[in-house]
Structures are given as structure tokens and as C-alpha cells.
């Protein structure tokens, strides 16, 4: 028998979450952001559910090739654009739309030989200070780009730093929206502003001050919400936003230790049993991508479901194993046995759900990191079931 850990991708949940993003986006079209191998889900695995999107957005040219190999003929957007001039050849060959965020990328385009002019998304740095032209330089970049025979159409985009919070003024996005609108007011072209957080939290509520249309604009870029995580957790839980878990990481009990009061569990003796306990040993460790920071000290560690009942980690996570307190599980359903189901995040066979956001929070990180970090040694399965 292989080691019992497994990740399962739920296509019904991906479809459902895509519908949720679509509903929140109003009239805007939806990019399914599938960078980082579809946030760790696997592009090929997620594709049957996400092909209902209007386009795919990603960063890696090899991932764009994989989408074309799957038969996707619709839009693909390279969110960081080209990394060197010869990337433009692949854009021409595969008809990839690409972000232009710096002068060098315009230089490369001006030298590029192509029969098919490109669709580009000119990116504004409206406050994130990562990629893009500052508002004051935006128009000059647009004019240069627009004049190139290599360019068929220029669309406009920006990215929010605080769409998941209330920092930087009302709703976290308004100062950036204002900078974007001010600098683009009389420029033609489609617009794309919102990530998941902005789409779900703001798209339907905020209107641009000048009546210039919904913040949702022409395209939204939905990433983490597709994968069932609340972008603004813990302000909202995934269930509050009607998002369903798309990945289950599950394993089984491979040992049960009766631990007497005063004995310790695991490396560093970081946990001392306050009373007699039965501790379940689970085939999952940090070498599977489970976060070691989920349990470091005496305090109860991250939540976990054993046979669908919620309990928590005790002691440190080791490379291949972690330990859980079986008390609530056995109180609910009698003694545990080897082989009992353990859900690290996602859905239990019993129907119980453990949101990945809660595990991430317990580990001091965000769901994005956990979903992307499931290790190569973990086998994946695809659950094709339709929504009940
Ligand atoms: C990753 C990314 C997104 C998606 O962000 P989520 O928070 O996952 O929705 C949108 N736009 C850009 C430019 C990105 O890099």
C-alpha cells in the first residue's frame, strides 16, 4: 500500500467558485488566474472545470503552452509580460496577450517581427510599486505602444495592494482607482482592475465617481477565490462568500499513542500532555508541504478533522508525520483505529469541511502559500462529481 496521503481536486467546487466570481463580476469577463500551476491544483487537472472562464491569466510561458496543448483557443494573458525579447516569438506563435509594464518591453516589441499584431495590457503602477508605469508616465507609454505596427490593441490594467483590507482609505482600493481613472480618463481600450478580493468585495458595491462604469470594468482577474479561499480571511470565511474548497489534503492515522499526563510528544518535547491523552500519528509532514509552523509550542496547533470531527495538532510537525489529540474524536464516535481518515484541509468523507484558510491562519500564513506548496511526493486525484 502506498503511503496514505493524497490531495484531491474537486471539479464541482472549481465550477461553483467560477460561477461565484462571474456573478460578482457583473458584466465583466473573468480571467481564471492559473499561475503557479493553478495555485498548486495542476493546470491539466483544473482545466475541465475552469474552461468556462473567458480567458486564462498566468505568468509562465511553459504554462501558456500547456493550456494551448489542452486545446484552449481563447485568450491567454501573461501577467508579467515577456521576460526577454524572444518570448515575443512564442506570443506570436500561440497568440498570447501580454502585459507591458516597462519601457524595455516596449523596446523589444518595436524590434519584433510579426505578421500578427499583438494585444497588450499596459500596466499602471497606481500604488503597489511592483510592476507598471507610474500615472505620470502612463500616457507616454500608451502613445508609444499605440503607434507600433506590432500592436493591435492596447488594454489598460492595474493591480491593488489592499483589496483585501481597509488600509489606505475607504475600502482599500479607492485611492488606486482614482489614480487609475485620472490618468486613463480619455484613453480608449478595455480595462482590468480587480483581483479576487476586489471582485468579491467591491465590484458590485463601488461605482467609479465619474460614472465611468463598475470597478469590475471589462475584465476581472480571479485567482484565490476560484480555489475556495476567502481573499480577506479572517474578515470573511470562505463559506460567508459562498466559496467551496477545491482541494482536500487527506491522510490516515498510522499509529495511536496513549500518552500519560506529563509525558511529551515529538521533537523538542514541545508539547507536554496536561492529562492522559490518546494521540493519533498522521502520515503527513512538512516534506508533504504541510506548514511546520502550524504547531510549534504547547498551545493547541492547527485544526484538523479526524473522521470528520475537528481536533488539533499537538507537538511539532516533523518531516513525515504529525500528531493530533484524539480526545474530541473518540468522545464523539468511540475509539480511533489505524487507517481512520484525517483531513488536513478540505472536505471529509463525512461532509465536514476544514477551510484551508484556518490552517493557514494557525500557521501564520495565507492559503495561497499552502495550496501552492503541496509537495511533489503527494499523489493527486481528481474528484469529478457534480454538485449535489
Ligand atoms: C495573482 C494575480 C491576480 C489574482 O490574485 P488573487 O488574489 O489570487 O485573486 C490578479 N492579478 C495579478 C496581476 C496577479 O498577479
Coordinates of C-alpha atoms and ligand atoms in Angstrom, one line a residue:
X1 CA 0.0 0.0 0.0
X2 CA 1.3 3.4 -0.8
X3 CA 1.7 5.9 2.0
X4 CA -1.9 7.0 2.6
X5 CA -1.5 10.8 2.0
X6 CA -3.4 12.2 -1.0
X7 CA -4.6 15.5 -2.5
X8 CA -7.9 15.6 -4.2
X9 CA -9.1 18.3 -6.6
X10 CA -12.8 18.9 -6.6
X11 CA -14.0 20.0 -10.1
X12 CA -17.6 20.7 -8.9
X13 CA -16.2 23.2 -6.4
X14 CA -14.0 24.9 -9.0
X15 CA -17.0 25.3 -11.3
X16 CA -19.1 26.6 -8.4
X17 CA -16.4 29.2 -7.4
X18 CA -16.0 30.3 -11.0
X19 CA -19.8 30.9 -11.1
X20 CA -19.5 32.9 -7.9
X21 CA -16.7 35.1 -9.4
X22 CA -18.8 35.5 -12.5
X23 CA -21.8 36.6 -10.6
X24 CA -19.7 39.1 -8.6
X25 CA -18.1 40.5 -11.7
X26 CA -21.4 41.7 -13.2
X27 CA -20.9 42.3 -16.9
X28 CA -17.1 41.9 -16.8
X29 CA -15.4 38.9 -18.3
X30 CA -13.5 36.6 -16.0
X31 CA -9.9 35.7 -16.3
X32 CA -9.2 32.5 -14.4
X33 CA -5.8 33.1 -12.9
X34 CA -3.9 29.8 -13.2
X35 CA -0.4 30.9 -12.4
X36 CA 1.7 28.6 -10.2
X37 CA 0.2 25.6 -11.8
X38 CA -3.3 26.7 -11.0
X39 CA -2.4 27.6 -7.4
X40 CA -1.0 24.1 -6.9
X41 CA -4.0 22.3 -8.2
X42 CA -2.5 21.4 -11.6
X43 CA -3.5 23.2 -14.8
X44 CA -4.4 20.0 -16.5
X45 CA -6.5 18.8 -13.6
X46 CA -8.3 22.1 -13.1
X47 CA -8.9 22.8 -16.8
X48 CA -12.1 20.8 -17.3
X49 CA -13.8 23.0 -14.6
X50 CA -12.2 26.3 -15.5
X51 CA -12.6 26.2 -19.2
X52 CA -15.9 28.0 -18.6
X53 CA -13.8 31.2 -17.9
X54 CA -13.4 33.8 -20.6
X55 CA -9.6 33.6 -20.5
X56 CA -6.7 32.3 -18.6
X57 CA -4.1 34.5 -16.9
X58 CA -0.7 33.2 -15.8
X59 CA 3.0 34.2 -15.8
X60 CA 4.9 31.2 -17.1
X61 CA 5.2 30.8 -20.8
X62 CA 5.5 27.0 -20.4
X63 CA 2.1 27.1 -18.6
X64 CA 0.7 29.0 -21.5
X65 CA 1.9 26.3 -23.9
X66 CA 0.3 23.7 -21.7
X67 CA -3.1 25.5 -22.0
X68 CA -2.8 25.6 -25.8
X69 CA -1.9 21.9 -25.7
X70 CA -5.1 21.2 -23.8
X71 CA -7.0 22.8 -26.7
X72 CA -7.7 26.2 -25.2
X73 CA -8.1 28.7 -28.1
X74 CA -9.4 31.6 -26.2
X75 CA -7.5 34.5 -24.6
X76 CA -4.4 33.8 -22.5
X77 CA -2.8 36.8 -20.7
X78 CA 0.8 36.8 -19.5
X79 CA 0.6 38.8 -16.3
X80 CA 4.2 39.8 -16.1
X81 CA 4.6 40.0 -19.9
X82 CA 7.8 38.9 -21.6
X83 CA 11.0 38.3 -19.7
X84 CA 13.2 38.7 -22.8
X85 CA 12.8 39.7 -26.5
X86 CA 12.5 36.1 -27.8
X87 CA 9.4 35.5 -25.6
X88 CA 7.6 37.6 -28.2
X89 CA 8.0 34.9 -30.7
X90 CA 6.0 32.5 -28.5
X91 CA 3.4 35.2 -28.0
X92 CA 3.1 35.5 -31.8
X93 CA 3.0 31.8 -32.4
X94 CA 0.5 31.0 -29.6
X95 CA -1.5 34.2 -29.8
X96 CA -0.8 35.2 -26.2
X97 CA -1.8 38.6 -24.9
X98 CA 0.8 40.1 -22.7
X99 CA 1.3 42.7 -20.1
X100 CA 3.6 45.6 -20.8
X101 CA 4.9 47.1 -17.6
X102 CA 8.2 48.8 -18.5
X103 CA 10.0 50.6 -21.3
X104 CA 12.2 47.7 -22.1
X105 CA 9.2 45.6 -23.1
X106 CA 8.1 48.3 -25.5
X107 CA 11.6 48.4 -27.0
X108 CA 11.5 44.6 -27.5
X109 CA 8.1 44.9 -29.2
X110 CA 9.3 47.6 -31.5
X111 CA 12.0 45.3 -32.7
X112 CA 9.8 42.2 -33.0
X113 CA 8.9 40.8 -36.4
X114 CA 5.4 39.5 -36.6
X115 CA 2.6 39.2 -39.1
X116 CA 0.0 39.2 -36.4
X117 CA 0.0 42.3 -34.3
X118 CA -0.3 41.7 -30.5
X119 CA -2.9 42.5 -27.9
X120 CA -1.2 44.0 -25.0
X121 CA -2.3 45.1 -21.5
X122 CA -0.5 48.3 -20.4
X123 CA 0.0 48.2 -16.7
X124 CA -0.1 51.1 -14.4
X125 CA 1.6 51.3 -11.1
X126 CA -1.1 53.0 -9.2
X127 CA 0.4 52.5 -5.8
X128 CA 1.5 48.8 -5.4
X129 CA 5.0 49.7 -6.5
X130 CA 5.8 46.4 -8.0
X131 CA 5.2 46.4 -11.8
X132 CA 3.9 49.2 -14.1
X133 CA 4.2 52.7 -15.3
X134 CA 3.5 55.5 -12.8
X135 CA 0.4 57.5 -13.6
X136 CA 2.5 60.4 -14.9
X137 CA 4.4 58.2 -17.3
X138 CA 1.4 56.1 -18.4
X139 CA 0.2 58.3 -21.3
X140 CA 3.6 58.4 -22.9
X141 CA 3.9 54.7 -22.7
X142 CA 0.4 54.3 -24.2
X143 CA 1.2 56.6 -27.1
X144 CA 4.5 54.8 -27.9
X145 CA 2.8 51.4 -27.8
X146 CA -0.3 52.5 -29.7
X147 CA 2.0 53.7 -32.6
X148 CA 3.7 50.4 -33.0
X149 CA 2.7 48.3 -36.0
X150 CA 3.4 45.2 -33.8
X151 CA 0.5 46.3 -31.5
X152 CA -3.1 45.7 -32.5
X153 CA -4.9 46.8 -29.3
X154 CA -3.9 48.3 -26.0
X155 CA -5.9 47.5 -22.9
X156 CA -5.3 49.1 -19.5
X157 CA -4.8 47.5 -16.2
X158 CA -3.6 48.0 -12.7
X159 CA -3.3 45.9 -9.5
X160 CA -4.4 46.7 -6.0
X161 CA -2.2 46.4 -2.9
X162 CA -5.0 46.4 -0.3
X163 CA -8.2 45.0 -1.9
X164 CA -8.4 42.5 1.0
X165 CA -8.3 45.1 3.7
X166 CA -9.3 48.6 4.8
X167 CA -5.8 50.1 4.8
X168 CA -5.1 53.2 2.7
X169 CA -8.5 54.8 2.9
X170 CA -12.0 53.7 2.2
X171 CA -12.3 50.1 1.0
X172 CA -8.6 49.7 0.5
X173 CA -8.8 50.4 -3.3
X174 CA -10.3 53.8 -3.8
X175 CA -7.0 55.8 -3.9
X176 CA -5.7 53.5 -6.6
X177 CA -8.9 53.5 -8.6
X178 CA -8.8 57.3 -8.5
X179 CA -5.2 57.4 -9.7
X180 CA -6.0 54.9 -12.5
X181 CA -9.2 56.7 -13.6
X182 CA -7.5 60.2 -13.5
X183 CA -4.6 59.0 -15.7
X184 CA -6.7 57.0 -18.2
X185 CA -9.8 59.1 -18.5
X186 CA -9.6 59.8 -22.2
X187 CA -7.7 56.7 -23.3
X188 CA -9.6 54.1 -25.2
X189 CA -9.3 50.4 -24.5
X190 CA -10.6 47.7 -22.2
X191 CA -9.8 47.9 -18.5
X192 CA -8.9 45.3 -15.9
X193 CA -8.5 46.2 -12.2
X194 CA -9.8 43.6 -9.8
X195 CA -8.3 40.5 -8.3
X196 CA -10.4 38.1 -6.3
X197 CA -10.7 40.3 -3.2
X198 CA -11.7 43.4 -5.2
X199 CA -14.1 41.4 -7.3
X200 CA -15.9 39.8 -4.4
X201 CA -15.8 42.7 -2.0
X202 CA -16.1 45.7 -4.2
X203 CA -17.1 45.0 -7.7
X204 CA -20.8 45.3 -7.2
X205 CA -20.7 47.9 -4.4
X206 CA -18.4 50.5 -5.7
X207 CA -19.0 52.7 -8.7
X208 CA -16.4 55.0 -10.1
X209 CA -17.1 58.6 -9.1
X210 CA -17.4 59.9 -12.6
X211 CA -19.9 57.3 -13.7
X212 CA -17.2 55.6 -15.7
X213 CA -18.7 52.1 -15.0
X214 CA -18.3 49.5 -12.4
X215 CA -14.9 48.9 -10.8
X216 CA -15.3 45.4 -12.3
X217 CA -14.5 47.2 -15.6
X218 CA -14.2 44.8 -18.7
X219 CA -12.2 42.0 -17.1
X220 CA -11.7 40.8 -13.6
X221 CA -8.7 38.6 -12.6
X222 CA -10.0 35.9 -10.3
X223 CA -7.4 33.8 -8.6
X224 CA -7.6 32.6 -5.0
X225 CA -11.4 32.8 -4.9
X226 CA -11.6 30.1 -7.6
X227 CA -9.6 27.9 -5.3
X228 CA -12.1 28.3 -2.4
X229 CA -10.2 30.6 -0.1
X230 CA -11.6 33.9 1.2
X231 CA -9.3 36.5 0.0
X232 CA -9.9 38.7 3.0
X233 CA -9.9 35.9 5.6
X234 CA -10.5 36.3 8.6
X235 CA -12.8 39.2 7.9
X236 CA -14.8 36.7 5.9
X237 CA -14.7 32.9 5.8
X238 CA -15.0 31.1 2.5
X239 CA -18.5 30.0 3.4
X240 CA -19.6 33.6 4.0
X241 CA -18.6 34.3 0.4
X242 CA -20.2 31.0 -0.8
X243 CA -16.9 29.6 -1.9
X244 CA -16.3 25.8 -1.7
X245 CA -13.0 24.0 -1.0
X246 CA -11.4 22.9 -4.2
X247 CA -8.5 20.9 -2.7
X248 CA -8.6 18.3 0.0
X249 CA -5.3 17.2 1.6
X250 CA -6.1 14.0 3.4
X251 CA -4.2 11.2 5.1
X252 CA -4.8 8.5 7.7
X253 CA -3.8 7.5 11.2
X254 CA -0.7 5.2 11.1
X255 CA -0.3 4.9 14.9
X256 CA -2.1 5.7 18.1
X257 CA -0.1 6.6 21.3
X258 CA -1.6 6.6 24.8
X259 CA 0.4 9.4 26.4
X260 CA 0.3 9.8 30.2
X261 CA 0.0 13.2 31.9
X262 CA 3.4 14.9 32.0
X263 CA 4.8 13.0 29.0
X264 CA 5.8 14.9 25.9
X265 CA 5.1 14.4 22.2
X266 CA 7.5 14.9 19.3
X267 CA 10.8 16.7 18.6
X268 CA 11.9 19.2 21.2
X269 CA 9.4 17.9 23.6
X270 CA 7.5 21.0 22.6
X271 CA 4.2 19.6 23.9
X272 CA 3.6 18.1 27.4
X273 CA 0.3 16.2 27.9
X274 CA -1.7 18.1 30.6
X275 CA -3.6 14.9 31.3
X276 CA -3.7 11.3 30.0
X277 CA -4.3 11.6 26.2
X278 CA -4.6 9.4 23.2
X279 CA -2.6 10.9 20.4
X280 CA -3.0 10.0 16.7
X281 CA 0.0 9.9 14.5
X282 CA -0.8 11.0 10.9
X283 CA 1.2 10.3 7.7
X284 CA 1.7 14.0 6.8
X285 CA 4.7 16.2 7.5
X286 CA 6.5 19.3 6.2
X287 CA 8.0 17.2 3.4
X288 CA 4.4 16.9 2.1
X289 CA 4.1 20.7 2.1
X290 CA 2.2 20.9 5.4
X291 CA 3.4 24.0 7.2
X292 CA 5.8 23.3 10.1
X293 CA 4.7 26.5 11.8
X294 CA 1.2 25.0 12.2
X295 CA 2.3 23.7 15.6
X296 CA 5.4 24.7 17.4
X297 CA 4.6 25.1 21.1
X298 CA 2.4 24.0 23.9
X299 CA -0.5 25.9 22.5
X300 CA -3.1 23.9 20.5
X301 CA -1.8 23.6 17.0
X302 CA -3.7 23.9 13.7
X303 CA -7.2 22.4 13.3
X304 CA -7.6 19.0 11.7
X305 CA -10.5 16.7 11.0
X306 CA -10.3 13.1 12.2
X307 CA -13.2 11.0 10.9
X308 CA -14.8 14.4 10.2
X309 CA -14.5 15.6 13.8
X310 CA -12.5 18.7 14.5
X311 CA -9.4 18.5 16.7
X312 CA -5.9 20.0 16.7
X313 CA -2.2 19.2 16.3
X314 CA 0.0 18.6 19.3
X315 CA 3.7 18.9 19.3
X316 CA 5.9 19.8 16.4
X317 CA 5.2 18.8 12.8
X318 CA 8.1 16.5 11.7
X319 CA 9.2 15.7 8.2
X320 CA 6.8 12.9 7.5
X321 CA 4.4 12.8 10.5
X322 CA 2.3 15.0 12.7
X323 CA 0.4 14.3 15.9
X324 CA -3.2 15.1 16.8
X325 CA -5.2 15.0 20.0
X326 CA -7.9 12.3 19.6
X327 CA -9.9 13.3 22.6
X328 CA -12.8 15.0 20.8
X329 CA -12.9 12.4 18.1
X330 CA -13.2 9.5 20.5
X331 CA -15.7 11.4 22.6
X332 CA -17.9 11.8 19.5
X333 CA -17.6 8.4 17.9
X334 CA -15.7 5.8 20.0
X335 CA -12.1 4.6 19.8
X336 CA -10.0 5.6 16.8
X337 CA -8.2 2.9 14.7
X338 CA -5.3 2.8 12.3
X339 CA -6.5 3.9 8.9
X340 CA -9.0 6.4 10.2
X341 CA -9.4 9.4 7.8
X342 CA -7.6 12.6 8.6
X343 CA -8.3 15.8 6.7
X344 CA -5.6 18.4 6.9
X345 CA -7.7 20.8 4.9
X346 CA -10.7 20.5 2.6
X347 CA -13.6 18.1 2.7
X348 CA -14.1 15.0 4.8
X349 CA -15.9 11.9 3.5
X350 CA -18.5 12.8 6.2
X351 CA -19.2 16.1 4.5
X352 CA -17.4 18.2 7.2
X353 CA -15.2 21.0 5.9
X354 CA -12.0 22.4 7.2
X355 CA -11.2 25.6 5.3
X356 CA -7.6 25.9 4.2
X357 CA -7.8 29.5 5.4
X358 CA -8.0 28.3 9.1
X359 CA -4.9 26.1 8.7
X360 CA -3.0 28.9 7.1
X361 CA -4.0 31.3 9.8
X362 CA -2.8 28.9 12.5
X363 CA 0.5 28.6 10.7
X364 CA 0.8 32.4 10.3
X365 CA 0.5 32.4 6.6
X366 CA -2.2 32.6 3.9
X367 CA -4.0 29.8 1.9
X368 CA -2.2 30.8 -1.3
X369 CA 1.1 29.5 0.2
X370 CA -0.3 26.2 1.4
X371 CA -2.2 25.4 -1.8
X372 CA 0.9 26.1 -3.9
X373 CA 3.2 24.2 -1.6
X374 CA 1.8 20.7 -1.6
X375 CA 4.9 18.6 -2.4
X376 CA 5.6 16.6 -5.5
X377 CA 5.6 13.4 -3.5
X378 CA 1.9 13.8 -2.7
X379 CA -0.2 11.9 -5.2
X380 CA -3.2 13.9 -6.7
X381 CA -6.6 12.6 -7.6
X382 CA -9.4 14.4 -9.4
X383 CA -13.0 14.3 -8.0
X384 CA -15.2 14.8 -11.0
X385 CA -18.5 14.6 -9.1
X386 CA -21.2 17.1 -10.0
X387 CA -22.5 19.4 -7.3
X388 CA -25.2 17.6 -5.4
Ligands
LIG1 C1 -2.1 36.6 -9.0 C2 -2.7 37.8 -9.6 C3 -4.1 38.0 -9.6 C4 -5.0 37.1 -8.8 O1 -5.0 37.4 -7.5 P1 -5.9 36.7 -6.4 O2 -5.7 37.5 -5.1 O3 -5.4 35.3 -6.3 O4 -7.3 36.8 -6.9 C5 -4.6 39.1 -10.2 N1 -3.8 39.9 -10.9 C6 -2.5 39.8 -10.9 C7 -1.7 40.8 -11.7 C8 -1.9 38.8 -10.3 O5 -0.6 38.6 -10.3

